[in-house]
Amino acid sequence: MTIRSFFSLKRWAAGLTALTIMSAFSFYFYTDHHLTAMYGGHTKLAEAPVIAEQPDVLAITNVNVLAATSDRFRENQTVLIRDGHIETVSSEAVLADDIETVDGDGMYLVPGYTDSHAHLWESENDLLLFIANGVTQIREMNGSEENIHWKNQIEAGRIGPDIFVVSPQVANFGKMTGWFAAWTQRKRNATSPDALKDLVKSLEKEGYDAIKASSFLDSKDYLALNEAMKETSLPLVGHIPYFATLDDFWMVDQTEVAHIEEFVKPLRTEFGYTSENAHGFLDFVRERSDKIAERLKNKNIHVTSTLALIDSLPEQVTDLDSLLSASQLQYVNPGISEGTSLADRALGWLPDVNRYRFQDEWDNDRRKQEVEYFKNYSAALHIMFEAMLKKGVPILVGTDTNVSVMVPGFSIHEEMQTLNDAGMTPAQVLAAATSVPAQWMGWKTGQISPGFKANLVLLRENPLLDIAATDSIEMVIVNGNPFSRSRLDEMLQSVEIANDKSRKTSIKKWQ
């Protein structure tokens, strides 16, 4: 080889290396751009309403106040709010002439609702949707530094619900798979017990309020995560891993489980459930559910519901258009609803990207099997829920919001209705959306009592007579600051306008 040929080959190799590096960077930034869009990060910000100067003292007069037991209303009460907290609740209050008042005659005052399973992702406008629907607290179940930043802003006075930020899911993949999962799915990866300890300590320092177990932990690492938690003050919450058994679960100190579904999954694996053996599977769940529920009650483990989502799956499979038409799709972040194919349709709602839809290559038999599978799977969850309800397991109302078709804020009313239809009394539902999550999270909310934070919802109708009345919102009070119905409507309109400016796919078909 001549010297000239050698240097030519060297230049060619260098050029190829540079091209490969440029291609890799191009792929990374292209993909990252689409991932940010999928999580709602490219949607224009809604114009938040100007916060009026908060009254030093606010009184809501002549109002029916939900008792701390959630099972009755105390009539003709005056609730006095000072500096964002409830000062007195009385039927004999004497008010000074200069106190700002809201006449609650004929209306019903309840604590602000908590959605205990929410996913904000990068969808900042959802903060307004929650408030407009009376959701004054949320538990973010796959948190990020950005979510912690929003939490801090809200504590400083920004409009939005109080946020309990659970960490990203803690998983155990191989190094490359773990890197990819962290990038595309916002998970955190640890490949050894020591790495788990370091990760848990890091997450605590970053400001997360709890650590979330992923579905993607094997039995050994699930137990190792539990050991790592003993060096923190944080609770362990979330999933029961796919590769763990219920025996493993009873050995850990997990104080909350993110879905009722988590207790059906290991039974599904143990039984070998398919659409063809559904009847036997349902009997199997019935045989096991009471003992599971009794043990949950004895260990005081809280379970988050997310029943409405599971109930929607058969219809998402067969008639998604009807579900989208019935939803408040105009308020859903278009990046989330439009989704992307880059992450296996992970967050898409619309027919071409919805993760639950029929696949084009499926024949009629496969489609029938899919429908039967989801119908019976939903039935299994209801069996498990009935056992939990009978045994008195503490239930938290959660919606898995931003998963198709759970619209932020709006979905909590759907979930409460679903729980009522499934056997909960309205009083039990209200407690599961107010006082029970407040106690679990250690917040001074969820009751209308002196000393509690003034996060409240004023309703036109009585939710103890009809749980659908939780949506008859006349006013939402956030940290003592009142937002009238007209101001709440302004929030909704602002989000809709911002979404329309960011939309790439028309949704007129579903409006």
Coordinates of N, CA and C in Angstrom, one line a residue, residues 111 123 202 394 406 425 469:
P111 N -64.1 18.6 51.5 CA -62.7 18.8 51.4 C -62.3 18.7 49.9
S123 N -46.6 17.7 31.4 CA -47.8 18.4 31.0 C -48.2 19.4 32.0
S202 N -30.0 8.5 46.9 CA -30.0 9.7 46.0 C -31.4 10.2 45.8
P394 N -58.0 -0.1 53.5 CA -58.1 1.3 53.2 C -57.8 1.5 51.7
M406 N -58.0 8.5 30.7 CA -58.2 9.1 32.0 C -57.7 10.6 31.9
T425 N -70.2 3.0 49.4 CA -71.2 4.0 49.6 C -70.6 5.4 49.2
A469 N -72.7 14.2 42.2 CA -72.7 15.6 42.6 C -71.3 16.1 42.9

